[in-house]
mmCIF file of C-alpha atoms in Angstrom:
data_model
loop_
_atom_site.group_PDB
_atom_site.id
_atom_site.type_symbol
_atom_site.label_atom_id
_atom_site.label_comp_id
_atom_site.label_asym_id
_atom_site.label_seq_id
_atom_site.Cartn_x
_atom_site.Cartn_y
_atom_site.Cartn_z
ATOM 1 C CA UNK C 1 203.269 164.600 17.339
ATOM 2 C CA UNK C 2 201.281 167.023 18.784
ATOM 3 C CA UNK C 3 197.440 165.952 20.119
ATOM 4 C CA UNK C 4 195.950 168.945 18.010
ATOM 5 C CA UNK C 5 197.632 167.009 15.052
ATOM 6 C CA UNK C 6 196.400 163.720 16.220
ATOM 7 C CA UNK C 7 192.427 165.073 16.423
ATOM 8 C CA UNK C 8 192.478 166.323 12.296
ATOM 9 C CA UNK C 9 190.578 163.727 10.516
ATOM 10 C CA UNK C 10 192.298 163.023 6.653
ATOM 11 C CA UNK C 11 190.392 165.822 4.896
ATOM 12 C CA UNK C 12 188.467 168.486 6.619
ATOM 13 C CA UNK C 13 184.827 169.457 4.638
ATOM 14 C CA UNK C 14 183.139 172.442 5.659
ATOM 15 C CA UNK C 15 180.016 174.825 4.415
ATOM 16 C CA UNK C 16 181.008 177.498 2.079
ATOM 17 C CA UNK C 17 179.401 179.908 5.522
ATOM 18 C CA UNK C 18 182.016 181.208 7.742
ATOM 19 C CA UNK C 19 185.034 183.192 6.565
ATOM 20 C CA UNK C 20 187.768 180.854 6.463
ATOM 21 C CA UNK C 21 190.930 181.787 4.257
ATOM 22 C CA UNK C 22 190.089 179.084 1.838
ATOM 23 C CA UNK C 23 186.226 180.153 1.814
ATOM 24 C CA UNK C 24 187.769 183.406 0.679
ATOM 25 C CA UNK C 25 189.988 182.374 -1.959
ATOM 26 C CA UNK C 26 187.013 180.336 -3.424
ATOM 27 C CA UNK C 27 185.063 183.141 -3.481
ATOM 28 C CA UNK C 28 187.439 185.533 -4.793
ATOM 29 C CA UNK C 29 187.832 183.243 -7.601
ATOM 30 C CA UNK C 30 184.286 182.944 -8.326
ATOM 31 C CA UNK C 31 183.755 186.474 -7.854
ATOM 32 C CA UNK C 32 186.129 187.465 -10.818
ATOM 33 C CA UNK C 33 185.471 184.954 -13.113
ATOM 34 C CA UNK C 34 181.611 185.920 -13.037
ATOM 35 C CA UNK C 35 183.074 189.563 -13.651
ATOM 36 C CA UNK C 36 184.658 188.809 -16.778
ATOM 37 C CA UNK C 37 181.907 186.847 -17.771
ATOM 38 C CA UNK C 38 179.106 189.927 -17.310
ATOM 39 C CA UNK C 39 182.195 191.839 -18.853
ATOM 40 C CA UNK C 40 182.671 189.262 -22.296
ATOM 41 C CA UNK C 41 178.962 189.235 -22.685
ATOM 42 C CA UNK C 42 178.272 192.648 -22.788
ATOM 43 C CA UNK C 43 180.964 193.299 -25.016
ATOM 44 C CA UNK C 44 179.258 190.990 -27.415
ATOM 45 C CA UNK C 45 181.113 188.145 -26.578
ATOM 46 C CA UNK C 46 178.357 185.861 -25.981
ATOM 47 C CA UNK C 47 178.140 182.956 -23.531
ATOM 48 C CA UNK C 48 180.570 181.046 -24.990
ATOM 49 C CA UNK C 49 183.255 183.147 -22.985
ATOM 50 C CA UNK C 50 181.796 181.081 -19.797
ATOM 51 C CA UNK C 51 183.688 177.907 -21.211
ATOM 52 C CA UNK C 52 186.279 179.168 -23.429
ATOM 53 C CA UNK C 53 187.017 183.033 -22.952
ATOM 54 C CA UNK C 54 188.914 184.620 -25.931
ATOM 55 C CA UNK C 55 193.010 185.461 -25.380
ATOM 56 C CA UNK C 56 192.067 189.255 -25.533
ATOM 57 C CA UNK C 57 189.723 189.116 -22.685
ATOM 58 C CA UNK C 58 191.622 186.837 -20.126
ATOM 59 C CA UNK C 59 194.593 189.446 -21.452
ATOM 60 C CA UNK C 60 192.460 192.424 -20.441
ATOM 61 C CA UNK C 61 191.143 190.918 -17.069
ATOM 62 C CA UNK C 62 195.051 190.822 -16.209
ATOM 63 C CA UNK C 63 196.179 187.242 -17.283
ATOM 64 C CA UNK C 64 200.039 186.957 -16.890
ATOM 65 C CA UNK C 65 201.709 188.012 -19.924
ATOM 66 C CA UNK C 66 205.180 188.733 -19.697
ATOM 67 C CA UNK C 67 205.626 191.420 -21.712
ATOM 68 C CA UNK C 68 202.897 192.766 -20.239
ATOM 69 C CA UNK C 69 204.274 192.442 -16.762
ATOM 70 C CA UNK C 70 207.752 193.364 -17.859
ATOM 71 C CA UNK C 71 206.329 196.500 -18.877
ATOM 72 C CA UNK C 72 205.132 197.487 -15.678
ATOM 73 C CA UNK C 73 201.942 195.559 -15.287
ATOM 74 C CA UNK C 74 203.710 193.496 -12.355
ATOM 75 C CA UNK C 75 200.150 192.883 -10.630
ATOM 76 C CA UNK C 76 199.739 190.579 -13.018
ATOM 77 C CA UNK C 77 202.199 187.980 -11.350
ATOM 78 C CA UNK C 78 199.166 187.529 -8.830
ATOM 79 C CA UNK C 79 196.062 188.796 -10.277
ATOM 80 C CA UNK C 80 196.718 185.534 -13.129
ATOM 81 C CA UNK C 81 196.124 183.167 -10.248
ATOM 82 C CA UNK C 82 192.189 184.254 -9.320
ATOM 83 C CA UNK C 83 191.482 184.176 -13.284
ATOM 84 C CA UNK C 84 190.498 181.068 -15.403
ATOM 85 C CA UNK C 85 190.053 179.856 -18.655
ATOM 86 C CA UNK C 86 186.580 178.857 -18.494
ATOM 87 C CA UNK C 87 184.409 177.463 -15.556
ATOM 88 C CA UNK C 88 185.795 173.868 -16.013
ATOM 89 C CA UNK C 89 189.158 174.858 -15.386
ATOM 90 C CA UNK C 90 187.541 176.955 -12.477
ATOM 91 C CA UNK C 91 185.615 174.141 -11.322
ATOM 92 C CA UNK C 92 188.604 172.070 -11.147
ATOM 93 C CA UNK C 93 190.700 174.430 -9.656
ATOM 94 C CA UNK C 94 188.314 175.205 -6.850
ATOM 95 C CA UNK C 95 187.156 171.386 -5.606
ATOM 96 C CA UNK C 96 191.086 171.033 -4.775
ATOM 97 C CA UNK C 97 191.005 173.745 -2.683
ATOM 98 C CA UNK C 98 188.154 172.887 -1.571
ATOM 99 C CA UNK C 99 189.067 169.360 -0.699
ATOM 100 C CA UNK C 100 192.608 170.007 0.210
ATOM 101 C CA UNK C 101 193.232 173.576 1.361
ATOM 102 C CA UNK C 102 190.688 173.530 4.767
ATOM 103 C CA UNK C 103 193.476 170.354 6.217
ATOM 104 C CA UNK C 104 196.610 172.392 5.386
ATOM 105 C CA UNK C 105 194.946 175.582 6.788
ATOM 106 C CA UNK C 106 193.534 173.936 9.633
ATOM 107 C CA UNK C 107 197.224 172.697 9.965
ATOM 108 C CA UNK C 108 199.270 175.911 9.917
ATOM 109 C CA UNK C 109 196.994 178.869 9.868
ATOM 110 C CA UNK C 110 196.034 181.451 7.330
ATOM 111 C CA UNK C 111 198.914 183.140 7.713
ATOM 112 C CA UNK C 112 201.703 180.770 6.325
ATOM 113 C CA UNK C 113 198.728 179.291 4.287
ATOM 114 C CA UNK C 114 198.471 182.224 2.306
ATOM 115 C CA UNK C 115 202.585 183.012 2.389
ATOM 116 C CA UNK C 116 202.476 179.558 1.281
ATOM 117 C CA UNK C 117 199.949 180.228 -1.685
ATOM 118 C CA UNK C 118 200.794 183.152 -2.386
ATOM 119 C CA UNK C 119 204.718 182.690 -3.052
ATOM 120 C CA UNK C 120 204.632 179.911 -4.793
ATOM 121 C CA UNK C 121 201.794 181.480 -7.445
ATOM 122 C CA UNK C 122 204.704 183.860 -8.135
ATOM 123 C CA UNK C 123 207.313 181.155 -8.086
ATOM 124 C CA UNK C 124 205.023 179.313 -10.701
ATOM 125 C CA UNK C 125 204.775 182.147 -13.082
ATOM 126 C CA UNK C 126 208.473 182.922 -13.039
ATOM 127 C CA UNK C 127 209.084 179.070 -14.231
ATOM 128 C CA UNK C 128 206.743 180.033 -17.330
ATOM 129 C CA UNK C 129 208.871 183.397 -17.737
ATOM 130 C CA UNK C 130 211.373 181.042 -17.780
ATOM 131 C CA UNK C 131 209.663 178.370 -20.409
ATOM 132 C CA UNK C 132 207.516 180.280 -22.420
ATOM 133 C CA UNK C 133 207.747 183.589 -21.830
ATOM 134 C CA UNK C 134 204.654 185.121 -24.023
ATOM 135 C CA UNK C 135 202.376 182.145 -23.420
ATOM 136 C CA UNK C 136 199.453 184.082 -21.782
ATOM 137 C CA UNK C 137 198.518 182.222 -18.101
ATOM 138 C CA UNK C 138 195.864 181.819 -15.782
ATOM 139 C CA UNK C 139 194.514 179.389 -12.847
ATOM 140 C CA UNK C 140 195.206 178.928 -9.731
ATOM 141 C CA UNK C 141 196.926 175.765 -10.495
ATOM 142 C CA UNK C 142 200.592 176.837 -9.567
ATOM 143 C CA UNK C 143 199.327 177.472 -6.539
ATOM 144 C CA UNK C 144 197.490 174.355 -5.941
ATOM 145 C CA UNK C 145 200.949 172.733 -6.567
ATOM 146 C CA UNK C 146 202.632 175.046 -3.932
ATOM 147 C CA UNK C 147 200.071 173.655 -1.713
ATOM 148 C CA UNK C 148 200.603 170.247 -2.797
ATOM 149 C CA UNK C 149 204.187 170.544 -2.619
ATOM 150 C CA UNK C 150 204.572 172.130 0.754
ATOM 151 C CA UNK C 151 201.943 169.066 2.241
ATOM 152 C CA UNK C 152 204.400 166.243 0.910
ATOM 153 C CA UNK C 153 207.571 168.031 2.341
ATOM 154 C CA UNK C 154 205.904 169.211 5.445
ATOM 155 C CA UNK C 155 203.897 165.694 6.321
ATOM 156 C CA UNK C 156 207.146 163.819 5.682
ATOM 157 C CA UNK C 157 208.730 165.824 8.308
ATOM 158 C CA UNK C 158 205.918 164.752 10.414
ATOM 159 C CA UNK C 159 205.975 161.455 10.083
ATOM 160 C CA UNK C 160 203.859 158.701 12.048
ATOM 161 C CA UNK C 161 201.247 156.432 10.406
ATOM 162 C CA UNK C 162 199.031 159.172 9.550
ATOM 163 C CA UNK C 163 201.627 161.916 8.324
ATOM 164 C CA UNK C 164 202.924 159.466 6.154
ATOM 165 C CA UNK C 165 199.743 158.463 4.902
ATOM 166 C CA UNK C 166 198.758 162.061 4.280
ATOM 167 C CA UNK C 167 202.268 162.192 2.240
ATOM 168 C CA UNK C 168 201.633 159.347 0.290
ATOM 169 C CA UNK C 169 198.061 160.104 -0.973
ATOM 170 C CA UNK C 170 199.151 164.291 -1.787
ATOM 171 C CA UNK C 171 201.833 162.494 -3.913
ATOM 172 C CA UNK C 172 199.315 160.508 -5.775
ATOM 173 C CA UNK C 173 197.475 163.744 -6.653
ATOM 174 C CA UNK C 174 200.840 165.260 -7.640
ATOM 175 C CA UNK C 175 201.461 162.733 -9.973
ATOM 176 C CA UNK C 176 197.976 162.304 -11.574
ATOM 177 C CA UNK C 177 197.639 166.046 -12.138
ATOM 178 C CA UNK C 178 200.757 166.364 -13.209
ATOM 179 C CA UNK C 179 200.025 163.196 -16.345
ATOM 180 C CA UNK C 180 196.604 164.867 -16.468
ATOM 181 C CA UNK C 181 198.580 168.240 -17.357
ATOM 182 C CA UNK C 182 200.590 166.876 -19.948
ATOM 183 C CA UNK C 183 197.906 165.105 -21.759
ATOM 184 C CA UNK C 184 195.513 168.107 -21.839
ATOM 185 C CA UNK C 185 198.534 170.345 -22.471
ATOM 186 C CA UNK C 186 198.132 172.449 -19.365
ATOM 187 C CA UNK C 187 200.810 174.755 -18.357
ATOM 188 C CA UNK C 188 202.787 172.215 -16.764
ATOM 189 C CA UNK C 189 206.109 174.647 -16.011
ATOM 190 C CA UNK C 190 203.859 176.467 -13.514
ATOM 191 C CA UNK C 191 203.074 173.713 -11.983
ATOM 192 C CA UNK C 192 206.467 172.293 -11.835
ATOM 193 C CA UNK C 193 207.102 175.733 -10.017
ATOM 194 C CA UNK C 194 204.772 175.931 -7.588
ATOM 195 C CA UNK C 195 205.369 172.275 -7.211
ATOM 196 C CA UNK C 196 209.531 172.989 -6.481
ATOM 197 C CA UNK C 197 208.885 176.092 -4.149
ATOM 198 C CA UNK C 198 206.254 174.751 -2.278
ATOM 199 C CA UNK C 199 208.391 171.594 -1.021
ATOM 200 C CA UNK C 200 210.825 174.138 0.336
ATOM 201 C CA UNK C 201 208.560 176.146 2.362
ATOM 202 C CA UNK C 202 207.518 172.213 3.541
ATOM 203 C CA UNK C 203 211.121 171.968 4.951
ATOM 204 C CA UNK C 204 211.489 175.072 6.486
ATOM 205 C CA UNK C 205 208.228 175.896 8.010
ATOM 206 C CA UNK C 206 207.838 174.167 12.017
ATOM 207 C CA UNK C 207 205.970 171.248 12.727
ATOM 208 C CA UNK C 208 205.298 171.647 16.175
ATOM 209 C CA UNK C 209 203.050 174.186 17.690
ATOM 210 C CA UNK C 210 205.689 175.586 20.241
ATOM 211 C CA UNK C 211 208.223 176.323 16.972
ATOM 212 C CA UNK C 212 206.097 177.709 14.943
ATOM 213 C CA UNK C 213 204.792 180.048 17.450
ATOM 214 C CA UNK C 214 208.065 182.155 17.130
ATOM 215 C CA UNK C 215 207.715 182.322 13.662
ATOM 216 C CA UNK C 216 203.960 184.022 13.975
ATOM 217 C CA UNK C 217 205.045 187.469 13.958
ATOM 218 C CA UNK C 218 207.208 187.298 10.666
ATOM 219 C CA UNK C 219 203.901 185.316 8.971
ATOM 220 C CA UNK C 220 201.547 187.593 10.068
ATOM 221 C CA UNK C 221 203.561 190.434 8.207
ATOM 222 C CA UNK C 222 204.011 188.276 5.107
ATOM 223 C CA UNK C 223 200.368 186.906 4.773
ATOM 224 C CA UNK C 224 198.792 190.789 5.854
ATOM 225 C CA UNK C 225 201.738 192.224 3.121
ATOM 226 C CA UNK C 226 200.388 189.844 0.857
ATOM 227 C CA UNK C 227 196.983 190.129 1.056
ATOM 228 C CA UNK C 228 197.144 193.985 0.723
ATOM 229 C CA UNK C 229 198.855 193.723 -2.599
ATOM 230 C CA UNK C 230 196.355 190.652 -3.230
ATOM 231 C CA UNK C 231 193.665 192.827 -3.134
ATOM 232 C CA UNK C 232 195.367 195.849 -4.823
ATOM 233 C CA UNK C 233 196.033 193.902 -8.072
ATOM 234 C CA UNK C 234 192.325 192.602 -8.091
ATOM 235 C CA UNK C 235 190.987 196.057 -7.570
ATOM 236 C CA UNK C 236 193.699 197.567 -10.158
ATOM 237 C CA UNK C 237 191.781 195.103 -12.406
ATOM 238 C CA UNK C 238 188.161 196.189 -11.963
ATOM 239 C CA UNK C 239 189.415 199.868 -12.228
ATOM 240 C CA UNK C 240 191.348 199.864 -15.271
ATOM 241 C CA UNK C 241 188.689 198.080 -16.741
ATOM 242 C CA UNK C 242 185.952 200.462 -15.704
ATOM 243 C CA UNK C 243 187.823 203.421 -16.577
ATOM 244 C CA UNK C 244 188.734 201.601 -20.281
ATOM 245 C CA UNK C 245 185.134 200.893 -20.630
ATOM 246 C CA UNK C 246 183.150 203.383 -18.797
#
């Protein structure tokens, strides 16, 4: 076990200041949902799209829907994961990251952090092309469970008192989120998804600093490849909107 291992406390808090990857993400999030918000209310909406925004909105700020994406809309297979259903669900969604996403960071850098994130928010949509196929989506959620999924895996492959401990405890939250889902009927094949493809980036990405070193230049690619098209599909959003609307 490596001493930079052995110094990370269980969770890692910080300020929202700085310009972490997970400080980004958070604000990305918040940043859109307060755009469809300003965007719901002036079209009449009213302010009851900050707890419950209407199908046709979350459709129009670039929610997945299959046929949508089938059709060529494929941004929406990422753009889905920095929208939300209402600032409960983003609420939610954000204090995990929050609370879990600065350890896992901390642990493997941004790069395979957002590979990690990223791929398995795809993976989870494809399960619900899979399950319900014109069930419009949003959250962050599947990749929360990618996240979640790739901790368990990768921590178990760590081992020692306080790898498995780490294990453990993400496991808990796997399993009350994933009751929590059923009972509030939340889209539970995405999270099932993320859940699955996370756990095999867990097994496959190094534990050790030395190994994973000789991995950086292929991450570096994928996280920089995947941020570009990130911030494409947001920006496709704001556009098409703007020109729709403008």
């Amino acid at each position: 076990m490596s001493a930079h291992y052995q110094r990370q406390k269980f969770f890692i808090t910080r300020s929202l200041r700085g310009h972490s990857l997970v400080q980004i993400l958070i604000y990305a999030n918040l940043a859109m949902f307060t755009l469809m918000v300003l965007h719901g209310t002036v079209l009449g909406l009213g302010m009851r799209v900050i707890l419950n925004p209407s199908l046709e909105l979350l459709v129009a700020w670039w929610a997945q829907f299959w046929p949508y994406a089938l059709a060529g809309e494929i941004w929406r297979c990422l753009s889905y994961a920095y929208m939300h259903g209402g600032i409960i669900h983003l609420g939610f969604n954000m204090i995990v990251l929050y609370q879990v996403g600065p350890l896992i960071e901390s642990e493997i850098g941004w790069q395979r952090f957002f590979t990690v994130y990223s791929i398995t928010a795809i993976f989870a949509t494809l399960a619900g092309l899979v399950i319900h196929p014109n069930v419009v989506v949003v959250g962050a959620s599947g990749a929360l469970f990618g996240i979640f999924g790739f901790a368990v895996s990768y921590y178990h492959r760590v081992g020692g008192s306080l790898g498995i401990q780490r294990r453990n405890f993400l496991f808990q939250w796997i399993v009350i989120a994933l009751v929590f889902g059923f009972v509030v009927g939340a889209d539970n094949a995405a999270h099932v998804g993320g859940l699955i493809s996370g756990a095999a980036f867990g097994w496959l990405i190094p534990t050790t600093i030395r190994a994973q070193r000789k991995t950086d230049g292929l991450f570096n690619i994928l996280a920089w490849l995947l941020a570009a098209l990130t911030a494409a599909s947001l920006i496709a959003v704001i556009v098409t909107l703007a020109i729709r609307y403008l």
